[in-house]
């Protein structure tokens, strides 16, 4: 008889299982479902959103391939994107709000459900590292605005002007019409969300963005919100989101994807169901691009988006490659 190990079995509460819905006899009990053990060839693994994920994955891989932790890997990966001045949707060089001010949102979560976040943060190039400090060096989960900025300075982060010549020029062109409108798949990037499993089989995730271009000053999207832009449950898997943050927040997107995987869905199926909830809750889908990526405990990944054009990067021992997400509708 096959031995039960904690790693291979997942306890599901009565309210949380598909089996409960079809089998009332077990409705009042806890049930255990078997998870296929992760293949040694599948871990480590890292997946991340959009084309910029390829470079971020490589930075994560340097850590994972040497036996480093998923937490270190996810932070190192997205820092690359944050520090890229040519990327206009994350960190340095991110497009500003309508007042010309770059404000950043980020969060990080590890295998112990520890998490940290910063929102509406100004003047700091690597918000993900500030989010990690919030997680590891405070009793809190989230710091915002001026408080987050002061905290970052206290922790030794240096002041950086995030508005580059390129992003300032784009903002000045936008100001001529000042029309707020989300841009679908802007230059094939948006938020970077990155999920990893390390050699030990532990999961972590990171998510970071400059948010919607030309947003109202003070707007915060889904990316720094644990459960919306990112969620990790080391027993089940992890998910993160990209696209119009308001739509993701309305359905607690990433937490839902993880719960759907807990209930037996594959990463692809879970991402698809989360997208279909967004579609159901919004009468007008114009410009409403949202994409999810997910990674389960077994190292299986998946993605789904409202419109075509979303893709994600996957790094394993044998490859680093882009995969086109399945989607609901052509633009
Ligand atoms: N998903 C990024 C944002 O809405 O800010």
Short mmCIF file of C-alpha atoms and ligand atoms in Angstrom, two decimals:
data_model
loop_
_atom_site.label_atom_id
_atom_site.label_comp_id
_atom_site.label_asym_id
_atom_site.label_seq_id
_atom_site.Cartn_x
_atom_site.Cartn_y
_atom_site.Cartn_z
CA UNK A 1 0.00 0.00 0.00
CA UNK A 2 1.23 3.44 -0.86
CA UNK A 3 2.31 5.39 2.23
CA UNK A 4 0.50 8.64 2.87
CA UNK A 5 2.89 11.51 3.26
CA UNK A 6 1.83 15.02 4.28
CA UNK A 7 3.39 16.35 1.12
CA UNK A 8 1.34 14.22 -1.18
CA UNK A 9 -2.01 14.60 0.52
CA UNK A 10 -4.07 17.69 0.88
CA UNK A 11 -6.82 18.04 3.49
CA UNK A 12 -9.86 19.74 2.06
CA UNK A 13 -12.54 21.24 4.22
CA UNK A 14 -16.09 20.12 3.67
CA UNK A 15 -17.14 23.44 2.20
CA UNK A 16 -14.21 23.64 -0.14
CA UNK A 17 -14.37 20.54 -2.29
CA UNK A 18 -16.02 19.66 -5.53
CA UNK A 19 -16.42 16.14 -4.14
CA UNK A 20 -18.55 17.48 -1.30
CA UNK A 21 -20.99 18.99 -3.74
CA UNK A 22 -21.54 15.61 -5.41
CA UNK A 23 -21.25 13.41 -2.34
CA UNK A 24 -23.34 14.52 0.64
CA UNK A 25 -22.13 11.55 2.72
CA UNK A 26 -18.73 13.16 3.16
CA UNK A 27 -20.12 16.66 3.46
CA UNK A 28 -19.52 16.99 7.18
CA UNK A 29 -16.03 15.51 7.20
CA UNK A 30 -12.59 16.53 6.09
CA UNK A 31 -11.46 14.74 3.00
CA UNK A 32 -7.99 13.98 1.75
CA UNK A 33 -7.17 14.08 -1.93
CA UNK A 34 -3.98 12.73 -3.33
CA UNK A 35 -1.66 15.07 -5.16
CA UNK A 36 0.65 13.61 -7.76
CA UNK A 37 4.13 13.95 -6.24
CA UNK A 38 6.18 16.65 -7.90
CA UNK A 39 8.62 15.15 -10.39
CA UNK A 40 12.25 16.01 -9.70
CA UNK A 41 12.48 17.06 -13.34
CA UNK A 42 9.75 19.68 -12.78
CA UNK A 43 11.44 21.60 -9.98
CA UNK A 44 12.78 24.13 -9.68
CA UNK A 45 10.44 26.07 -11.94
CA UNK A 46 9.64 29.72 -12.43
CA UNK A 47 6.87 31.34 -14.45
CA UNK A 48 6.15 35.03 -15.02
CA UNK A 49 3.90 37.35 -16.99
CA UNK A 50 4.63 38.85 -20.40
CA UNK A 51 7.80 39.04 -22.51
CA UNK A 52 9.76 40.78 -19.77
CA UNK A 53 9.35 37.53 -17.84
CA UNK A 54 12.13 35.91 -19.90
CA UNK A 55 14.82 38.13 -18.37
CA UNK A 56 13.24 38.05 -14.92
CA UNK A 57 13.07 34.24 -15.05
CA UNK A 58 16.81 34.06 -15.76
CA UNK A 59 17.59 36.13 -12.65
CA UNK A 60 15.34 33.84 -10.60
CA UNK A 61 16.91 30.78 -12.17
CA UNK A 62 20.42 31.82 -11.10
CA UNK A 63 19.20 31.46 -7.52
CA UNK A 64 16.99 28.40 -7.92
CA UNK A 65 19.57 26.41 -9.87
CA UNK A 66 22.04 26.81 -6.98
CA UNK A 67 19.53 25.48 -4.47
CA UNK A 68 18.34 28.93 -3.36
CA UNK A 69 14.89 29.64 -1.99
CA UNK A 70 11.81 30.48 -4.03
CA UNK A 71 11.48 33.67 -1.95
CA UNK A 72 14.95 34.94 -2.92
CA UNK A 73 14.29 33.90 -6.51
CA UNK A 74 11.02 35.77 -6.94
CA UNK A 75 12.45 38.95 -5.46
CA UNK A 76 15.59 38.80 -7.64
CA UNK A 77 13.52 38.08 -10.76
CA UNK A 78 11.14 41.03 -10.60
CA UNK A 79 13.89 43.44 -9.48
CA UNK A 80 15.32 43.12 -13.01
CA UNK A 81 12.06 44.38 -14.53
CA UNK A 82 11.69 47.11 -11.90
CA UNK A 83 15.17 48.45 -12.71
CA UNK A 84 14.71 48.41 -16.49
CA UNK A 85 14.20 52.07 -17.56
CA UNK A 86 12.81 50.96 -20.93
CA UNK A 87 9.91 49.10 -19.36
CA UNK A 88 7.04 51.58 -19.06
CA UNK A 89 4.75 49.55 -16.80
CA UNK A 90 6.97 48.55 -13.86
CA UNK A 91 9.36 50.44 -11.55
CA UNK A 92 11.90 52.89 -13.03
CA UNK A 93 10.53 54.35 -16.27
CA UNK A 94 6.96 53.33 -15.45
CA UNK A 95 4.35 55.68 -16.94
CA UNK A 96 3.16 58.23 -14.37
CA UNK A 97 -0.30 59.10 -13.11
CA UNK A 98 -2.22 61.97 -14.71
CA UNK A 99 -0.29 64.48 -12.57
CA UNK A 100 3.04 63.19 -13.90
CA UNK A 101 3.99 61.32 -10.73
CA UNK A 102 5.21 57.70 -10.85
CA UNK A 103 3.66 55.66 -8.03
CA UNK A 104 4.49 51.99 -7.55
CA UNK A 105 2.65 48.98 -6.10
CA UNK A 106 4.19 45.62 -5.16
CA UNK A 107 3.73 42.58 -2.97
CA UNK A 108 5.53 39.36 -2.09
CA UNK A 109 4.37 36.14 -0.41
CA UNK A 110 6.25 33.05 0.78
CA UNK A 111 5.57 29.41 1.59
CA UNK A 112 4.59 30.21 5.21
CA UNK A 113 1.81 32.60 4.20
CA UNK A 114 4.04 35.48 5.23
CA UNK A 115 3.44 38.48 3.03
CA UNK A 116 4.41 42.10 2.59
CA UNK A 117 3.20 44.90 0.35
CA UNK A 118 3.72 48.53 -0.54
CA UNK A 119 1.31 50.74 -2.44
CA UNK A 120 1.35 54.26 -3.86
CA UNK A 121 5.11 54.33 -3.22
CA UNK A 122 7.19 57.10 -4.79
CA UNK A 123 10.93 57.60 -5.45
CA UNK A 124 12.03 54.00 -4.82
CA UNK A 125 13.31 51.86 -7.70
CA UNK A 126 12.68 48.42 -6.19
CA UNK A 127 9.34 48.36 -4.35
CA UNK A 128 9.44 44.55 -4.18
CA UNK A 129 12.42 44.73 -1.82
CA UNK A 130 10.61 47.26 0.35
CA UNK A 131 7.61 44.88 0.41
CA UNK A 132 9.94 42.11 1.58
CA UNK A 133 11.24 44.35 4.38
CA UNK A 134 7.64 45.05 5.43
CA UNK A 135 7.09 41.28 5.56
CA UNK A 136 10.28 40.43 7.43
CA UNK A 137 10.93 43.44 9.62
CA UNK A 138 7.51 44.71 10.71
CA UNK A 139 4.34 43.29 12.27
CA UNK A 140 2.36 44.57 9.29
CA UNK A 141 1.47 43.42 5.82
CA UNK A 142 1.09 46.68 3.90
CA UNK A 143 2.53 50.19 4.00
CA UNK A 144 1.34 52.91 1.64
CA UNK A 145 2.34 56.31 0.32
CA UNK A 146 4.50 58.59 2.39
CA UNK A 147 4.70 56.06 5.24
CA UNK A 148 6.04 53.41 2.87
CA UNK A 149 8.52 55.91 1.41
CA UNK A 150 9.81 56.95 4.84
CA UNK A 151 10.09 53.28 5.84
CA UNK A 152 12.12 52.58 2.70
CA UNK A 153 14.53 55.42 3.45
CA UNK A 154 14.91 54.18 7.05
CA UNK A 155 15.84 50.76 5.64
CA UNK A 156 18.54 52.30 3.44
CA UNK A 157 16.79 52.48 0.05
CA UNK A 158 18.00 55.46 -1.94
CA UNK A 159 15.87 58.16 -3.53
CA UNK A 160 15.51 57.69 -7.30
CA UNK A 161 13.73 59.84 -9.87
CA UNK A 162 11.47 57.25 -11.52
CA UNK A 163 10.21 59.53 -14.32
CA UNK A 164 12.59 58.97 -17.24
CA UNK A 165 12.92 61.21 -20.30
CA UNK A 166 10.93 58.63 -22.32
CA UNK A 167 8.06 58.28 -19.82
CA UNK A 168 7.86 62.08 -19.32
CA UNK A 169 7.61 62.59 -23.08
CA UNK A 170 4.83 60.00 -23.33
CA UNK A 171 2.95 61.68 -20.48
CA UNK A 172 3.25 65.09 -22.18
CA UNK A 173 1.76 63.64 -25.38
CA UNK A 174 -1.06 62.07 -23.34
CA UNK A 175 -1.78 65.41 -21.64
CA UNK A 176 -2.75 66.96 -24.98
CA UNK A 177 -6.00 64.93 -24.91
CA UNK A 178 -5.93 63.74 -21.28
CA UNK A 179 -8.18 60.81 -22.09
CA UNK A 180 -8.02 58.09 -19.48
CA UNK A 181 -8.25 54.73 -21.19
CA UNK A 182 -6.57 51.45 -20.28
CA UNK A 183 -4.41 50.18 -23.12
CA UNK A 184 -4.77 46.47 -23.80
CA UNK A 185 -1.47 44.56 -23.79
CA UNK A 186 0.48 47.83 -23.78
CA UNK A 187 3.74 47.06 -25.65
CA UNK A 188 3.22 43.46 -24.58
CA UNK A 189 3.76 44.15 -20.92
CA UNK A 190 1.99 45.37 -17.83
CA UNK A 191 2.54 44.20 -14.30
CA UNK A 192 5.18 41.54 -13.73
CA UNK A 193 3.91 38.66 -11.63
CA UNK A 194 6.40 35.86 -10.99
CA UNK A 195 5.86 32.51 -9.25
CA UNK A 196 8.50 29.93 -8.33
CA UNK A 197 9.01 26.50 -6.80
CA UNK A 198 12.45 25.78 -5.35
CA UNK A 199 14.42 22.51 -4.94
CA UNK A 200 12.64 21.81 -1.66
CA UNK A 201 9.25 22.14 -3.37
CA UNK A 202 8.38 25.43 -1.64
CA UNK A 203 6.42 28.13 -3.44
CA UNK A 204 6.72 31.92 -3.39
CA UNK A 205 5.42 34.76 -5.54
CA UNK A 206 6.05 38.43 -6.31
CA UNK A 207 4.03 41.04 -8.16
CA UNK A 208 5.05 44.61 -9.04
CA UNK A 209 3.81 47.44 -11.26
CA UNK A 210 3.62 51.18 -11.84
CA UNK A 211 -0.11 50.62 -12.32
CA UNK A 212 -2.42 51.91 -14.98
CA UNK A 213 -0.81 54.69 -16.98
CA UNK A 214 -2.30 58.15 -16.28
CA UNK A 215 -4.44 56.91 -13.38
CA UNK A 216 -5.94 59.34 -10.85
CA UNK A 217 -3.28 60.35 -8.32
CA UNK A 218 -3.69 58.00 -5.36
CA UNK A 219 -5.15 55.07 -7.32
CA UNK A 220 -3.95 51.64 -6.21
CA UNK A 221 -4.56 48.56 -8.33
CA UNK A 222 -4.62 44.84 -7.63
CA UNK A 223 -0.87 44.24 -7.71
CA UNK A 224 -0.03 45.06 -4.06
CA UNK A 225 -3.19 43.41 -2.71
CA UNK A 226 -2.63 39.91 -1.36
CA UNK A 227 -5.42 37.74 -2.75
CA UNK A 228 -6.02 40.01 -5.74
CA UNK A 229 -2.73 40.52 -7.61
CA UNK A 230 -0.98 37.59 -5.94
CA UNK A 231 -1.72 34.63 -3.72
CA UNK A 232 0.41 31.70 -2.56
CA UNK A 233 -0.69 28.65 -0.58
CA UNK A 234 2.21 26.24 -0.20
CA UNK A 235 -0.17 23.27 0.08
CA UNK A 236 -1.86 24.01 -3.23
CA UNK A 237 -0.14 26.48 -5.55
CA UNK A 238 0.16 30.13 -6.45
CA UNK A 239 -1.39 32.61 -8.85
CA UNK A 240 -0.93 36.19 -9.98
CA UNK A 241 -2.78 38.63 -12.17
CA UNK A 242 -2.10 41.28 -14.79
CA UNK A 243 -4.32 43.77 -16.56
CA UNK A 244 -7.09 46.04 -15.27
CA UNK A 245 -6.60 45.82 -11.51
CA UNK A 246 -10.09 46.98 -10.58
CA UNK A 247 -11.59 43.92 -12.30
CA UNK A 248 -9.16 41.60 -10.51
CA UNK A 249 -9.93 43.12 -7.10
CA UNK A 250 -13.69 42.71 -7.66
CA UNK A 251 -13.36 38.93 -7.73
CA UNK A 252 -10.38 38.53 -5.35
CA UNK A 253 -8.73 37.06 -8.44
CA UNK A 254 -5.54 35.29 -7.38
CA UNK A 255 -7.02 33.87 -4.17
CA UNK A 256 -9.90 32.48 -6.23
CA UNK A 257 -7.52 30.81 -8.69
CA UNK A 258 -5.69 29.11 -5.80
CA UNK A 259 -8.97 27.99 -4.21
CA UNK A 260 -10.15 26.55 -7.52
CA UNK A 261 -6.90 24.58 -7.76
CA UNK A 262 -7.46 23.38 -4.19
CA UNK A 263 -10.82 22.08 -5.35
CA UNK A 264 -9.21 20.01 -8.06
CA UNK A 265 -8.94 22.28 -11.09
CA UNK A 266 -5.78 22.38 -13.17
CA UNK A 267 -3.97 25.74 -13.34
CA UNK A 268 -5.45 26.37 -16.82
CA UNK A 269 -8.98 25.53 -15.68
CA UNK A 270 -8.67 27.69 -12.56
CA UNK A 271 -7.40 30.70 -14.52
CA UNK A 272 -10.20 30.22 -17.06
CA UNK A 273 -12.88 30.10 -14.35
CA UNK A 274 -11.52 33.28 -12.72
CA UNK A 275 -11.61 35.05 -16.10
CA UNK A 276 -15.17 33.86 -16.70
CA UNK A 277 -16.21 35.36 -13.35
CA UNK A 278 -14.75 38.68 -14.46
CA UNK A 279 -16.61 38.42 -17.76
CA UNK A 280 -19.88 37.65 -15.93
CA UNK A 281 -19.49 40.62 -13.58
CA UNK A 282 -18.73 43.21 -16.26
CA UNK A 283 -21.32 44.25 -18.83
CA UNK A 284 -18.78 46.14 -20.92
CA UNK A 285 -15.54 44.34 -21.73
CA UNK A 286 -14.10 47.19 -23.80
CA UNK A 287 -10.39 47.46 -22.98
CA UNK A 288 -10.87 45.12 -20.05
CA UNK A 289 -7.86 42.88 -20.49
CA UNK A 290 -7.05 40.68 -17.49
CA UNK A 291 -4.76 37.66 -17.44
CA UNK A 292 -3.92 35.14 -14.75
CA UNK A 293 -1.01 32.73 -14.48
CA UNK A 294 -0.96 29.87 -12.01
CA UNK A 295 1.46 27.22 -10.79
CA UNK A 296 0.34 24.26 -8.74
CA UNK A 297 2.32 22.36 -6.13
CA UNK A 298 3.14 19.71 -8.72
CA UNK A 299 4.91 22.21 -10.95
CA UNK A 300 2.10 22.34 -13.52
CA UNK A 301 1.41 25.80 -14.90
CA UNK A 302 -1.37 27.50 -16.81
CA UNK A 303 -2.83 30.83 -17.85
CA UNK A 304 -5.97 32.42 -19.24
CA UNK A 305 -6.91 35.96 -20.31
CA UNK A 306 -9.97 37.89 -21.43
CA UNK A 307 -8.42 38.91 -24.79
CA UNK A 308 -5.71 37.47 -27.00
CA UNK A 309 -2.17 38.81 -26.78
CA UNK A 310 -1.31 37.78 -23.23
CA UNK A 311 1.65 35.46 -22.77
CA UNK A 312 3.92 34.18 -20.04
CA UNK A 313 7.48 32.92 -19.67
CA UNK A 314 8.31 29.54 -18.18
CA UNK A 315 11.79 28.50 -17.00
CA UNK A 316 12.72 24.93 -16.16
CA UNK A 317 16.02 23.02 -16.26
CA UNK A 318 15.61 22.47 -19.98
CA UNK A 319 14.09 25.70 -21.27
CA UNK A 320 13.12 29.35 -20.89
CA UNK A 321 10.30 30.02 -23.31
CA UNK A 322 7.20 32.08 -23.97
CA UNK A 323 3.78 30.49 -24.00
CA UNK A 324 0.70 32.18 -25.49
CA UNK A 325 -2.15 32.19 -23.01
CA UNK A 326 -5.51 30.76 -23.97
CA UNK A 327 -8.17 33.48 -24.02
CA UNK A 328 -11.88 34.25 -24.19
CA UNK A 329 -12.15 36.68 -27.09
CA UNK A 330 -10.18 38.19 -29.98
CA UNK A 331 -9.64 41.92 -29.73
N1 LIG B 1 -2.64 45.21 -12.76
C1 LIG B 1 -2.00 46.45 -12.59
C2 LIG B 1 -2.88 47.51 -12.16
O1 LIG B 1 -4.07 47.51 -12.45
O2 LIG B 1 -2.41 48.42 -11.52
#
